[in-house]
Short mmCIF file of C-alpha atoms in Angstrom, two decimals:
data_model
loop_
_atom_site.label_atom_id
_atom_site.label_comp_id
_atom_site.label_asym_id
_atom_site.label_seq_id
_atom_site.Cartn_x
_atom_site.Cartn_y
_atom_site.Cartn_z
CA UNK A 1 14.23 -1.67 20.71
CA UNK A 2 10.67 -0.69 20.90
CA UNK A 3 9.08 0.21 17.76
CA UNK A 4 7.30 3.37 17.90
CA UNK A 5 3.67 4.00 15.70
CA UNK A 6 4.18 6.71 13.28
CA UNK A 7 2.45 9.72 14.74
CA UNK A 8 0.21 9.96 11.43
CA UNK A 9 -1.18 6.49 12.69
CA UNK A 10 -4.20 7.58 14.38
CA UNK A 11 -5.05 10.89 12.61
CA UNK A 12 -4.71 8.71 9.31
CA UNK A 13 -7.44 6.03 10.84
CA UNK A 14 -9.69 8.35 12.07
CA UNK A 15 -9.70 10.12 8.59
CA UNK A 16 -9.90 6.81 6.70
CA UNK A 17 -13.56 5.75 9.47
CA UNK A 18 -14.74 9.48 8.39
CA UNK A 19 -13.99 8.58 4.52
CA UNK A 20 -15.33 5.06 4.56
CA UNK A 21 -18.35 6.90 6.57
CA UNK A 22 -19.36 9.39 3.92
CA UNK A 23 -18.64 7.02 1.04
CA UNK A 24 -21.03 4.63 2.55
CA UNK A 25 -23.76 7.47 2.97
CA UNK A 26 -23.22 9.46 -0.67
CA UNK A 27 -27.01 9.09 -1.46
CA UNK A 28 -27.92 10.25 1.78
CA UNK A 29 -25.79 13.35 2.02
CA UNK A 30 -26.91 13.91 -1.91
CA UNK A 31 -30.37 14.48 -0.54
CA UNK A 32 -29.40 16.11 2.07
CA UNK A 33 -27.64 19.01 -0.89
CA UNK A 34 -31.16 18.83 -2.65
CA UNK A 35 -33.16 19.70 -0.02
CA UNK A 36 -30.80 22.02 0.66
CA UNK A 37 -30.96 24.27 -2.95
CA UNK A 38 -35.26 23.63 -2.61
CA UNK A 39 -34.65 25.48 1.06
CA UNK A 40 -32.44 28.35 -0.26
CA UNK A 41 -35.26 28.71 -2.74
CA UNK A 42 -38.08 28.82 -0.10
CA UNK A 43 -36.01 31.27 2.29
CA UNK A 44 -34.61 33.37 -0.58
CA UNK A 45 -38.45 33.87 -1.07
CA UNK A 46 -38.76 35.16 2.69
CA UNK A 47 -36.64 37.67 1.63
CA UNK A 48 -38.26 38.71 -1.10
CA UNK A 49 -42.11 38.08 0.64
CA UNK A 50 -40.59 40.42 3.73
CA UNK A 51 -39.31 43.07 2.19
CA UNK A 52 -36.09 42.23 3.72
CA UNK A 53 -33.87 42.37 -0.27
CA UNK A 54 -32.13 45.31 1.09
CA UNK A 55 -31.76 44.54 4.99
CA UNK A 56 -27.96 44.45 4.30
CA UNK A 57 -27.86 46.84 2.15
CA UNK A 58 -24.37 46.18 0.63
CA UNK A 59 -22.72 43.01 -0.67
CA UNK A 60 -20.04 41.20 0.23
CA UNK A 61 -20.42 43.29 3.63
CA UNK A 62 -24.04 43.59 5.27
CA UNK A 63 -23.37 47.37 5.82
CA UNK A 64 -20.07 49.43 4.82
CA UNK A 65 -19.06 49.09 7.88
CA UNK A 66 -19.87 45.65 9.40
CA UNK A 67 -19.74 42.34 7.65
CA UNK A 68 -22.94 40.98 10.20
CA UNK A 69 -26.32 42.88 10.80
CA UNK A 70 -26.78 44.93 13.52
CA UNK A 71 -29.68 46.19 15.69
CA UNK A 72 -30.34 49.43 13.35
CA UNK A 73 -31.01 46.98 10.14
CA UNK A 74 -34.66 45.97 12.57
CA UNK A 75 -35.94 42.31 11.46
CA UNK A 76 -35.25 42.64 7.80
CA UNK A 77 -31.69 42.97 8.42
CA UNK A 78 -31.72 39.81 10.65
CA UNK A 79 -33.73 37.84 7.90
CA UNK A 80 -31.48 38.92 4.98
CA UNK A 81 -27.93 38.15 6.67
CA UNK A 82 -29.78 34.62 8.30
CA UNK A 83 -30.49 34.29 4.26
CA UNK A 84 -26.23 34.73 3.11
CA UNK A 85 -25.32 32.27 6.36
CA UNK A 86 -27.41 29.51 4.99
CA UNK A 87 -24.98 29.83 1.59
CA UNK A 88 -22.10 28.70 4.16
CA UNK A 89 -24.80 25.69 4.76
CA UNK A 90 -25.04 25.01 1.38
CA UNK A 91 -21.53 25.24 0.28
CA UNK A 92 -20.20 22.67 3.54
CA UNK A 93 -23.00 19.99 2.40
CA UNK A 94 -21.99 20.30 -1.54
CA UNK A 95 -18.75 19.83 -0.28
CA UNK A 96 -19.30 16.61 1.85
CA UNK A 97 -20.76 15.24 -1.33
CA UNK A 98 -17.77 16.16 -3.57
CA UNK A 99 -15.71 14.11 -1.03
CA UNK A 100 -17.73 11.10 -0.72
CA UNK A 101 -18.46 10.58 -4.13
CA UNK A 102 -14.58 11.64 -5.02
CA UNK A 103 -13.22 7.97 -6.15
CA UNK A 104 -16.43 7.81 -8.60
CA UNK A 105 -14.97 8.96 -11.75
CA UNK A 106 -16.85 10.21 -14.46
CA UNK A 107 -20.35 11.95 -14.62
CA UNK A 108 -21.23 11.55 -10.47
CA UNK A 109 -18.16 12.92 -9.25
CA UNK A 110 -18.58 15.76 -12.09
CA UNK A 111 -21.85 16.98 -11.17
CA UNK A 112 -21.08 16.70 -7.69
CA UNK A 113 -18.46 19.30 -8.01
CA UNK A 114 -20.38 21.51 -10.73
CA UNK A 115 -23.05 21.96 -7.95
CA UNK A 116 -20.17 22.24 -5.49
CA UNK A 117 -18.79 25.05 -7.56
CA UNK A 118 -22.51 26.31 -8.23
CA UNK A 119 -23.10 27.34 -4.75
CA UNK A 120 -20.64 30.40 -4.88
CA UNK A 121 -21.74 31.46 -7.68
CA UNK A 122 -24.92 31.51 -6.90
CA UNK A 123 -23.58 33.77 -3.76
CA UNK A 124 -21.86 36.34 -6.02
CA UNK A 125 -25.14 36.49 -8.35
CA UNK A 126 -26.90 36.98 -4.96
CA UNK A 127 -24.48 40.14 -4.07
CA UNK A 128 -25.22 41.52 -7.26
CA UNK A 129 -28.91 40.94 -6.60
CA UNK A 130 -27.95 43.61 -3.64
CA UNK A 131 -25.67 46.18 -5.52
CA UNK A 132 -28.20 46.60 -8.55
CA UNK A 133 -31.03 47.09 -5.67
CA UNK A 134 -32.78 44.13 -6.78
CA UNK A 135 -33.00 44.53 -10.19
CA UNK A 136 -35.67 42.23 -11.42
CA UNK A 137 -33.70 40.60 -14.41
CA UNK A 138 -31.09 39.64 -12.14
CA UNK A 139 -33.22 38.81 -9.12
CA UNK A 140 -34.63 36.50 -11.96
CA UNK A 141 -31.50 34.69 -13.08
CA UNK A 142 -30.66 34.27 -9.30
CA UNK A 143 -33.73 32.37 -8.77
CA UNK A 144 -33.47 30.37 -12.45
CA UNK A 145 -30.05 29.24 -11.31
CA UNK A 146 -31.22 27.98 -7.86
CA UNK A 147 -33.61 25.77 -10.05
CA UNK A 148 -30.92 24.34 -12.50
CA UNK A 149 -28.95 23.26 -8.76
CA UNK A 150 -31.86 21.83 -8.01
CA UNK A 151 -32.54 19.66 -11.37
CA UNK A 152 -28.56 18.92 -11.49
CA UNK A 153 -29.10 17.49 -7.35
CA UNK A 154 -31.78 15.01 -8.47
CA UNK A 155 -29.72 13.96 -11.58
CA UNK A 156 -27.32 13.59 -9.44
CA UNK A 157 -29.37 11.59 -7.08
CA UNK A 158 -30.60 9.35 -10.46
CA UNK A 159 -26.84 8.42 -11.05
CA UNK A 160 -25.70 7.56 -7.33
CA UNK A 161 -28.72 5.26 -7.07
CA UNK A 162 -31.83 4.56 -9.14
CA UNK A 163 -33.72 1.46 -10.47
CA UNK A 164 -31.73 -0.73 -13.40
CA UNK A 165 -33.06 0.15 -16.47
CA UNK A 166 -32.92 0.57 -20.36
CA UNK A 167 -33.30 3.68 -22.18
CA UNK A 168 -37.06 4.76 -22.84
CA UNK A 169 -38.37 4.08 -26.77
CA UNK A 170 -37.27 7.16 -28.61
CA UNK A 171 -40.18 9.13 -28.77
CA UNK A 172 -40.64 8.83 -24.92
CA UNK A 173 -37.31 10.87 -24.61
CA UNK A 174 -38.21 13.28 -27.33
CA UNK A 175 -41.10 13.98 -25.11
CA UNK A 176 -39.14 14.57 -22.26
CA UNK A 177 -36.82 16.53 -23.28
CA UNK A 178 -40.16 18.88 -24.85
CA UNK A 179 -41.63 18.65 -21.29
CA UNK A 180 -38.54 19.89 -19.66
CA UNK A 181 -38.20 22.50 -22.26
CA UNK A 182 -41.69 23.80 -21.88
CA UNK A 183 -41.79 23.61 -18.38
CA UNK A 184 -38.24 25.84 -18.22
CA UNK A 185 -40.10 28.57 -20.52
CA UNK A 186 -42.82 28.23 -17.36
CA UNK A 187 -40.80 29.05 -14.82
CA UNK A 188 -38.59 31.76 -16.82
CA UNK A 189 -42.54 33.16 -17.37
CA UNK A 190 -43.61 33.08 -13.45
CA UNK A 191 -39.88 34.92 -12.62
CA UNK A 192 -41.47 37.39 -15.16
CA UNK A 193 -44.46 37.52 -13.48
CA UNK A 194 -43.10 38.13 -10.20
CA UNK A 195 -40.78 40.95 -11.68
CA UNK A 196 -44.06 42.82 -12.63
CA UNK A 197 -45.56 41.93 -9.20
CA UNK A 198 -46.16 43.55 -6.03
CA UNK A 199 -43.42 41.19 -3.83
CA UNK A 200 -39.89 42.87 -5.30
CA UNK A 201 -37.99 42.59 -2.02
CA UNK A 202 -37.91 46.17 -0.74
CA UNK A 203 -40.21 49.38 -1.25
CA UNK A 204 -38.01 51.35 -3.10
CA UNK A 205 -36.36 48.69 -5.93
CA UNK A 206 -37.75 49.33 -9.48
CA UNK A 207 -40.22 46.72 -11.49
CA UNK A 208 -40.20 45.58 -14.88
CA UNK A 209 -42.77 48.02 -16.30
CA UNK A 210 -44.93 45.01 -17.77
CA UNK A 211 -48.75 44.49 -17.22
CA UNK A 212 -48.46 41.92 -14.21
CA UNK A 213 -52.05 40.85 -15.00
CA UNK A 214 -51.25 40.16 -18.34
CA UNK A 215 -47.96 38.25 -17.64
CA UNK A 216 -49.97 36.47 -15.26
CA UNK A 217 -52.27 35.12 -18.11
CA UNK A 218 -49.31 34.39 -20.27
CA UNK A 219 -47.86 32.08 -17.80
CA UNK A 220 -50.92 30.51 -17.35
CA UNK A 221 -51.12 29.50 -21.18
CA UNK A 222 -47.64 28.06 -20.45
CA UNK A 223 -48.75 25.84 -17.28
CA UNK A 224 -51.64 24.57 -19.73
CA UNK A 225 -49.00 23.94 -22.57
CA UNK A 226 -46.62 22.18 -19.71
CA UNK A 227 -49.67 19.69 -18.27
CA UNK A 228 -50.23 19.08 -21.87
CA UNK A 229 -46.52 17.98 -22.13
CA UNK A 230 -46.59 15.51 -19.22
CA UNK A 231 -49.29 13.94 -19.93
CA UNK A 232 -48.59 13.03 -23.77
CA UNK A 233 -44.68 12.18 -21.69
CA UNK A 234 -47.32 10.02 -19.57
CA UNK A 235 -48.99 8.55 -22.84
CA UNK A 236 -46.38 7.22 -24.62
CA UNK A 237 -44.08 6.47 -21.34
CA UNK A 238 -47.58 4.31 -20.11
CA UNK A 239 -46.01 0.80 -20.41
CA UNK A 240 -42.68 2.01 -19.03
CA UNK A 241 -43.26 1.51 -14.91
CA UNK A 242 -40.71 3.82 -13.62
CA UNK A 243 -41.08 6.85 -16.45
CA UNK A 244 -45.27 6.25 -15.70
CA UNK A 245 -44.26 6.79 -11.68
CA UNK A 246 -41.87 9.62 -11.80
CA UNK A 247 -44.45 11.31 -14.72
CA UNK A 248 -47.70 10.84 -12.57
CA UNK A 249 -45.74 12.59 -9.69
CA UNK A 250 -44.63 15.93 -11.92
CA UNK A 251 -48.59 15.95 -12.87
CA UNK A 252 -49.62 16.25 -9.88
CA UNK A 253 -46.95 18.69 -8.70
CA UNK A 254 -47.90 20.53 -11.82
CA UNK A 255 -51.74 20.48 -10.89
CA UNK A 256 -51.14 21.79 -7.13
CA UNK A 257 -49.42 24.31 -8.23
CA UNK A 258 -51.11 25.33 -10.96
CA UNK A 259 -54.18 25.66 -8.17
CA UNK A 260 -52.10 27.65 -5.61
CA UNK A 261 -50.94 30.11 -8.73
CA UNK A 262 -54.88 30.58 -9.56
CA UNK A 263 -56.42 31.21 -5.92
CA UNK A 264 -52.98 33.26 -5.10
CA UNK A 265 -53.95 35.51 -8.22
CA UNK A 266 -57.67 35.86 -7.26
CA UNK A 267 -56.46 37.01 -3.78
CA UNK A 268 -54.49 39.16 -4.38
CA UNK A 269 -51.15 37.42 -3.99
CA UNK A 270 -51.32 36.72 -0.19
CA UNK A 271 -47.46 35.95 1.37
CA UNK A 272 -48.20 32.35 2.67
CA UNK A 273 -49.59 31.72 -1.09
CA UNK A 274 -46.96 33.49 -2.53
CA UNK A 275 -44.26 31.14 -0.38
CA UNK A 276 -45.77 27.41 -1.08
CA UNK A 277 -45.97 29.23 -4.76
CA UNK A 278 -41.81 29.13 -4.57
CA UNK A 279 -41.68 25.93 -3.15
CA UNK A 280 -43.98 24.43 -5.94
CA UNK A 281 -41.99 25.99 -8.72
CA UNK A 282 -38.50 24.31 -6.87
CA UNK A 283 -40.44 21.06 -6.87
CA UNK A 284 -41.22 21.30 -10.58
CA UNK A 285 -38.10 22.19 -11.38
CA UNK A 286 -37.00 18.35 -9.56
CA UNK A 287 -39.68 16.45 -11.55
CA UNK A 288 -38.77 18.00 -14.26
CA UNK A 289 -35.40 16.66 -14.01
CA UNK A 290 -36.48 13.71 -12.61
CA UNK A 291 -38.96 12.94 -15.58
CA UNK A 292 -35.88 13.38 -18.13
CA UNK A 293 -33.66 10.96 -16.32
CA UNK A 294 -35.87 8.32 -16.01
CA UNK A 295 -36.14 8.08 -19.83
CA UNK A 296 -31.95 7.34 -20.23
CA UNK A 297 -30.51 4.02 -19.42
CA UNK A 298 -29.04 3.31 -16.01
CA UNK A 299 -26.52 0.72 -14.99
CA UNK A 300 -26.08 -0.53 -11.87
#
């Protein structure tokens, strides 16, 4: 008698090569889902810089009667529904990293799936974004939760792979944690900002009321108090080599953008200005995370 393979043979080894595969590339595909949440930051901006908040005009559907834009919705319609597609994007690569880092118990495999999980709820906040026609507080909290998934990727990133290291001296991670603190009260500040500002998404959705010039000034202050931050972090994390690295980058993220915010201001808030502006703060919002990590102790 001729023995027969069972027919799950094959489908089982080709699912174990695809297993072994993304296990073997977890850091990879972990960058991969944070340069994914800095991009949904940088084209949620197009939206906004376009005027394209409302080009579907209804949420979960693009119009009440089609779940895709059509040709009557013009360009915006095409660049708000390209904007909800790219959540499908997001969702599939969180995923891939749930399932290689599965068989990692304990914090990676946790924040893998809390940014899994993140990504559609970041979608519904997006839909109510639409149904409150762009309201600016939530608009804000949309964008604020894009940048915790973004500081949760890179601490994710810190726990799949990073140098060996003991915890920082004590007052190093006090002024970390202040850094991180300030710098969060900076970018709640320059959501505030923007809520005041001319760039709300569509014509017709309502502002905040608030003097944008003078919220402008205020969350200037708060870049001066944040540079101030990192560089006493920088001071007292000196003879630390991989807290001084990861510091010295955040200043100088801090410093670019801190330029781009001043020349966008005195020019009246050009678009391009306006974009790299989003892509700075989504930056930050990584060093900032990255600057906290660095000061715990990591195991190989």
């Amino acid at each position: 008698m001729t023995s027969t393979e069972p027919a799950t043979g094959p489908a089982s080894t080709a699912k174990d090569k695809v297993l072994a595969w993304l296990r073997a590339h977890a850091f990879g595909l972990a960058i991969a889902n944070l340069i994914a949440n800095i991009g949904i930051v940088v084209t949620g901006g197009v939206v906004r810089l376009t005027g394209s908040g409302l080009g579907c005009p209804t949420w979960p559907k693009c119009t009440e009667e089609s779940y895709v834009a059509h040709e009557a919705l013009g360009i915006n319609g095409v660049i708000e529904f390209g904007n909800r597609l790219l959540t499908y994007v997001l969702a599939a690569i969180a995923i891939t990293v749930v399932i290689a880092v599965w068989r990692r118990r304990g914090v990676v495999r946790n924040l893998a799936v809390v940014i899994a999980l993140g990504v559609p709820f970041q979608g519904v906040i997006g839909g109510i974004t639409v149904l409150t026609d762009l309201n600016p507080y939530v608009v804000a909290l949309h964008l604020l939760l894009s940048m915790a998934m973004v500081g949760l990727c890179v601490w994710l990133l810190d726990e799949i792979r990073s140098p060996v290291r003991e915890a920082a001296p004590r007052n190093v991670r006090i002024a970390s944690v202040v850094t991180l603190v300030v710098g969060w009260v900076t970018l709640w500040l320059g959501t505030v900002v923007t809520g005041s500002g001319p760039h709300s998404g569509d014509l017709e959705s309502r502002r905040t009321g608030l003097d944008p010039a003078l919220m402008s000034h205020i969350h200037a202050y708060a870049v001066y108090a944040l540079v101030a931050a990192t560089l006493v972090t920088l001071w007292l994390g000196r003879k630390n080599a991989y807290v001084r690295r990861v510091t010295i980058v955040l200043l100088v993220i801090e410093l670019a953008q801190g330029l781009i915010g001043w020349v966008q201001y005195l020019t009246d808030l050009p678009v391009l200005l306006v974009g790299f502006h989003m892509l700075g703060a989504a930056l930050i919002s990584a060093g900032l995370a990255r600057v906290l990590v660095s000061t715990r102790a990591h195991t190989a």
